[in-house]
Coordinates of C-alpha atoms in Angstrom, one line a residue:
Chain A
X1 CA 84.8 63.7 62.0
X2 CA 84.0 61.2 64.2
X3 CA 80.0 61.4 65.0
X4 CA 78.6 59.2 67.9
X5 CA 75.4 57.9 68.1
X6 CA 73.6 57.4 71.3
X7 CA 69.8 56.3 72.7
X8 CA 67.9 59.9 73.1
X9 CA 66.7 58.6 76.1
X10 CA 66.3 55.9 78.7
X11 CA 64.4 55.6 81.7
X12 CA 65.5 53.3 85.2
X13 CA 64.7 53.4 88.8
X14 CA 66.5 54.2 91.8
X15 CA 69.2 51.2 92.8
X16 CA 69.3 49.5 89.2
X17 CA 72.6 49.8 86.8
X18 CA 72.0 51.4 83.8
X19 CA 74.5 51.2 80.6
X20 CA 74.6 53.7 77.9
X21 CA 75.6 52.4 74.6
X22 CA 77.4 55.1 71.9
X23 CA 78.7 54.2 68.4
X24 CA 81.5 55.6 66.5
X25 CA 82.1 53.7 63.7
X26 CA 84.5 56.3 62.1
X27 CA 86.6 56.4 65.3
X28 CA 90.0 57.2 64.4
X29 CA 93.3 55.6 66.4
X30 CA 94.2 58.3 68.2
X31 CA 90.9 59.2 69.3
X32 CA 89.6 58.7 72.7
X33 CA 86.7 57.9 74.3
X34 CA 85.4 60.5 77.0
X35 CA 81.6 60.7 78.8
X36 CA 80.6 63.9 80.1
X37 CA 77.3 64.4 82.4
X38 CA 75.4 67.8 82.3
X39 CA 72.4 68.8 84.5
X40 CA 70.2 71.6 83.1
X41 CA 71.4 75.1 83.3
X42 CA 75.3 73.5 84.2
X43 CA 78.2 73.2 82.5
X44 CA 78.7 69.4 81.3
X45 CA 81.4 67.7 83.8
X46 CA 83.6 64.5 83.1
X47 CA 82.7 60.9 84.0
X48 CA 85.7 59.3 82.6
X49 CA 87.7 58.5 79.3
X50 CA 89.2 55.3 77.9
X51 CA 90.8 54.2 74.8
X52 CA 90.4 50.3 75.0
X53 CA 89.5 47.7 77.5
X54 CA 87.9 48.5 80.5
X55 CA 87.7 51.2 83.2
X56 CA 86.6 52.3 86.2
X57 CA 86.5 55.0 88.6
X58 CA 84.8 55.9 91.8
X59 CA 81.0 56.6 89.8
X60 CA 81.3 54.5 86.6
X61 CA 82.7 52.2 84.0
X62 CA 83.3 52.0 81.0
X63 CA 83.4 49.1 78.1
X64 CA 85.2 49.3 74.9
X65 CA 85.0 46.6 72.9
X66 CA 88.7 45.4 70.9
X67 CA 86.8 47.0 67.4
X68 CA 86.5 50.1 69.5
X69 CA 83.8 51.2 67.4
X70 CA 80.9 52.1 69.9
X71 CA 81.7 52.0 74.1
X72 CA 79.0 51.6 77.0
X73 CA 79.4 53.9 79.8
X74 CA 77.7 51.5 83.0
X75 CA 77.0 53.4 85.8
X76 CA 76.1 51.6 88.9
X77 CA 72.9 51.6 91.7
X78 CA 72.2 55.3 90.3
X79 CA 69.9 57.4 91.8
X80 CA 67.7 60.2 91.1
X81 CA 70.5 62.9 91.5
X82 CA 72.1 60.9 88.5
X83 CA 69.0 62.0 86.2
X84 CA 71.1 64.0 83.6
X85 CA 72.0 64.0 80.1
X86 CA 75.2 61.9 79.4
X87 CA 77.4 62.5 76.4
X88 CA 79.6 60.3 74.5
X89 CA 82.6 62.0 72.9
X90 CA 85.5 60.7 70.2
X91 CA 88.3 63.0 70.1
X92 CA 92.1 63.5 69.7
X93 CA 94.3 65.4 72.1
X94 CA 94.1 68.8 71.3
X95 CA 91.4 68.7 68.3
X96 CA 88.6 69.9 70.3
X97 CA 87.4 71.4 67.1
X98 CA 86.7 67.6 66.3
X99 CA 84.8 66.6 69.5
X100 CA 81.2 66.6 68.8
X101 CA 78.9 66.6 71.7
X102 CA 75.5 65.4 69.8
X103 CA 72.4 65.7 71.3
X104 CA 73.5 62.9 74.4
X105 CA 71.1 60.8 76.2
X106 CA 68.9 62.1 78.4
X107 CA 68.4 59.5 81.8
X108 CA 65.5 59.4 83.7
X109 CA 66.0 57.8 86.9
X110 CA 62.4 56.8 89.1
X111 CA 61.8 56.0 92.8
Chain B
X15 CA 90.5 76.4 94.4
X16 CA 87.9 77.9 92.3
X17 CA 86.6 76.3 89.1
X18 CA 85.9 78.1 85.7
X19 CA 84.2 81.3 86.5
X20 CA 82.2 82.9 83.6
X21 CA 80.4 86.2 83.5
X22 CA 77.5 87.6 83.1
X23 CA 75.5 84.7 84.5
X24 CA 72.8 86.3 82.2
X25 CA 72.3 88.5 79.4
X26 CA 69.3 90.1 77.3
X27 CA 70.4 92.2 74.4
X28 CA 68.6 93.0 71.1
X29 CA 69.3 92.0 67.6
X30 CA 72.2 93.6 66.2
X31 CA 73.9 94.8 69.6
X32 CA 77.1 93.1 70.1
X33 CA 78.2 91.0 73.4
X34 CA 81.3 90.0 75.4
X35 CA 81.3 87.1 77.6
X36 CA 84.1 86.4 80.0
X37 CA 86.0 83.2 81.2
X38 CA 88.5 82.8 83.9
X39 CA 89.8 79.0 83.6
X40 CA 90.7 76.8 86.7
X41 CA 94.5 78.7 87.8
X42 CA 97.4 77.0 86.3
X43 CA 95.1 76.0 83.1
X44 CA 96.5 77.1 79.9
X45 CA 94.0 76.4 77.3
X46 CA 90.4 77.6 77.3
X47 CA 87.7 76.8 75.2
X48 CA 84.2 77.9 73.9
X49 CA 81.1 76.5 73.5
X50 CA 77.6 77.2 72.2
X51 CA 74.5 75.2 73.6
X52 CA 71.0 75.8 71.7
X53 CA 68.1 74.0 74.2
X54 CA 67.7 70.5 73.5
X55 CA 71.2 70.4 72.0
X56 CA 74.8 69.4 72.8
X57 CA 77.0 72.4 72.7
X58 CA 78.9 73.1 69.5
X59 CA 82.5 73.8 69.8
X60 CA 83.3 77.2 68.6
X61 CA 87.3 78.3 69.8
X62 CA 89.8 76.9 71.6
X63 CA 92.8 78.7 72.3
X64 CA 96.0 77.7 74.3
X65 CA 99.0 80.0 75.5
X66 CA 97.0 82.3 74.1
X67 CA 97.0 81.8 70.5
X68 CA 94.0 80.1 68.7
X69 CA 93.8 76.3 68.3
X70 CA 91.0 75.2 66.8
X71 CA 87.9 77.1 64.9
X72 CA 84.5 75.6 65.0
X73 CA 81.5 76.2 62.5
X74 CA 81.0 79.8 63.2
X75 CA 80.5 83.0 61.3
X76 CA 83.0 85.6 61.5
X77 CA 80.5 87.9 63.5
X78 CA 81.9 85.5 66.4
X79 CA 85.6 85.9 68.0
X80 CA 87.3 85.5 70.8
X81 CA 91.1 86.1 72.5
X82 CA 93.2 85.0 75.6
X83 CA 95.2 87.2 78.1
X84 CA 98.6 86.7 79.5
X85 CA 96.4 85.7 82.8
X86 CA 94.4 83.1 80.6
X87 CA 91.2 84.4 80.6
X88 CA 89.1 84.9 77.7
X89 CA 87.1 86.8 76.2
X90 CA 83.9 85.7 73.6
X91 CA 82.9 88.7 71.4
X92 CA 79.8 88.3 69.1
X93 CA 79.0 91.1 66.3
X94 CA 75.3 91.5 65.2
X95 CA 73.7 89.3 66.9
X96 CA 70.5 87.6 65.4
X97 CA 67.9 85.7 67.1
X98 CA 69.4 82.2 66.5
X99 CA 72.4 83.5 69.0
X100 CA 70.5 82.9 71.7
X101 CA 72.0 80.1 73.7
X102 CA 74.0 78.9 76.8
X103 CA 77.5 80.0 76.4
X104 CA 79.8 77.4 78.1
X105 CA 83.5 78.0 78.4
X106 CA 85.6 75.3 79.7
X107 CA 89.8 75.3 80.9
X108 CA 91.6 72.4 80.5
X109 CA 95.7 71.6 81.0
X110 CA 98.0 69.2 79.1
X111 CA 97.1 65.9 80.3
X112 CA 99.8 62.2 80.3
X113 CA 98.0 60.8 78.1
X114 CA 94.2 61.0 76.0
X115 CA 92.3 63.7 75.9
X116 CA 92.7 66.6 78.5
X117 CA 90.0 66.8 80.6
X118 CA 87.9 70.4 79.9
X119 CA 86.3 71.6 83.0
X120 CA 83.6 73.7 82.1
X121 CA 82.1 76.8 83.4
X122 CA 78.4 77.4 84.6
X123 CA 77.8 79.2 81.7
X124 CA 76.4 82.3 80.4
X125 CA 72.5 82.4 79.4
X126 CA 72.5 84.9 76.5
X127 CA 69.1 86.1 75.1
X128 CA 68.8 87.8 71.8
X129 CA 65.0 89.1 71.0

């Protein structure tokens, strides 16, 4: 089962970048890399997903290094509608039983 | 078109009773998925079931069960419930993606409260 690791929280203010760092050392080759963003009382909904490299999409990036064994979700000039928690998931199509959520990291974002 | 819809948005039911929640996934979505969330926690993967058949099992007792319709809706069913049922139940739709992962778009959820 490949567990992930993140900070429990981080604080920023309003207009700064912020980066998320997750580990998952055990990450096996199939698995993917997918972020998820949850406000209280919501469902969580999806940032974006990469296996290698880099990507991007219209709110975020995200870094995987070649060893693939942690990522670092960047999001860029948040603001305080982007004060969620943010969860890193490893995962292979179709084994959902084997994504694990974990406790996320909770962002704080300031005026 | 409408997201995941889940219902009852909330629930209060005494230890013992039993509970259905209901999920209707995103139209065309074949694959629905369950989920429970404890405050302060992530949420815990409990079923997953595609074209109606199950898929994957999480960590659960047997008290907890679940089945999809021909429509793809689904149903969460939870026997005896004790106090440590109380959570957010989150169900989420998802359909085959190119590639990765498929994307699960999840419900609001249903706020279930055991005393």
């Amino acid at each position: 089962l490949a567990k992930t690791t993140q900070p429990i929280s981080m604080d920023s203010y309003e207009g700064q970048e912020v980066n998320i760092t997750c580990s998952h050392n055990n990450i096996a080759t199939n698995d993917y890399i997918t972020w998820y963003q949850q406000f209280p009382s919501q469902g969580p909904r999806f940032i974006i997903q990469g296996y290698k490299t880099k990507v991007t999409n219209e709110v975020a990036s995200l870094f995987i290094p070649a060893d693939r064994k942690s990522s670092t979700l960047s999001l860029p000039r948040v603001s305080l509608s982007d004060t969620a928690v943010y969860y890193c998931l490893v995962g292979a199509q179709y084994n959902f039983n084997k994504f694990y959520f974990g406790s996320g990291t909770k962002l704080n974002v300031k005026p | 078109d409408a997201g995941v819809t889940q219902s009852p948005t909330h629930l209060i039911k005494t230890r013992g009773q039993h509970v259905t929640l209901r999920c209707s996934p995103i139209s065309g979505h074949k694959s629905v998925s369950w989920y429970q969330q404890v405050l302060g926690q992530g949420p815990q993967f409990i079923f997953q079931y595609y074209e109606k058949e199950e898929r994957g099992r999480g960590n659960f007792p047997d008290r907890f069960s679940a089945r999809q319709f021909p429509n793809y809706s689904s149903e969460l069913n939870v026997n005896a419930l004790l106090l440590g049922d109380s959570a957010l139940y989150l169900c989420a739709s998802s359909e085959p993606g190119t590639g990765g992962t498929d994307t699960q778009y999840f419900g609001p959820g249903t706020r279930l409260t055991v005393l």
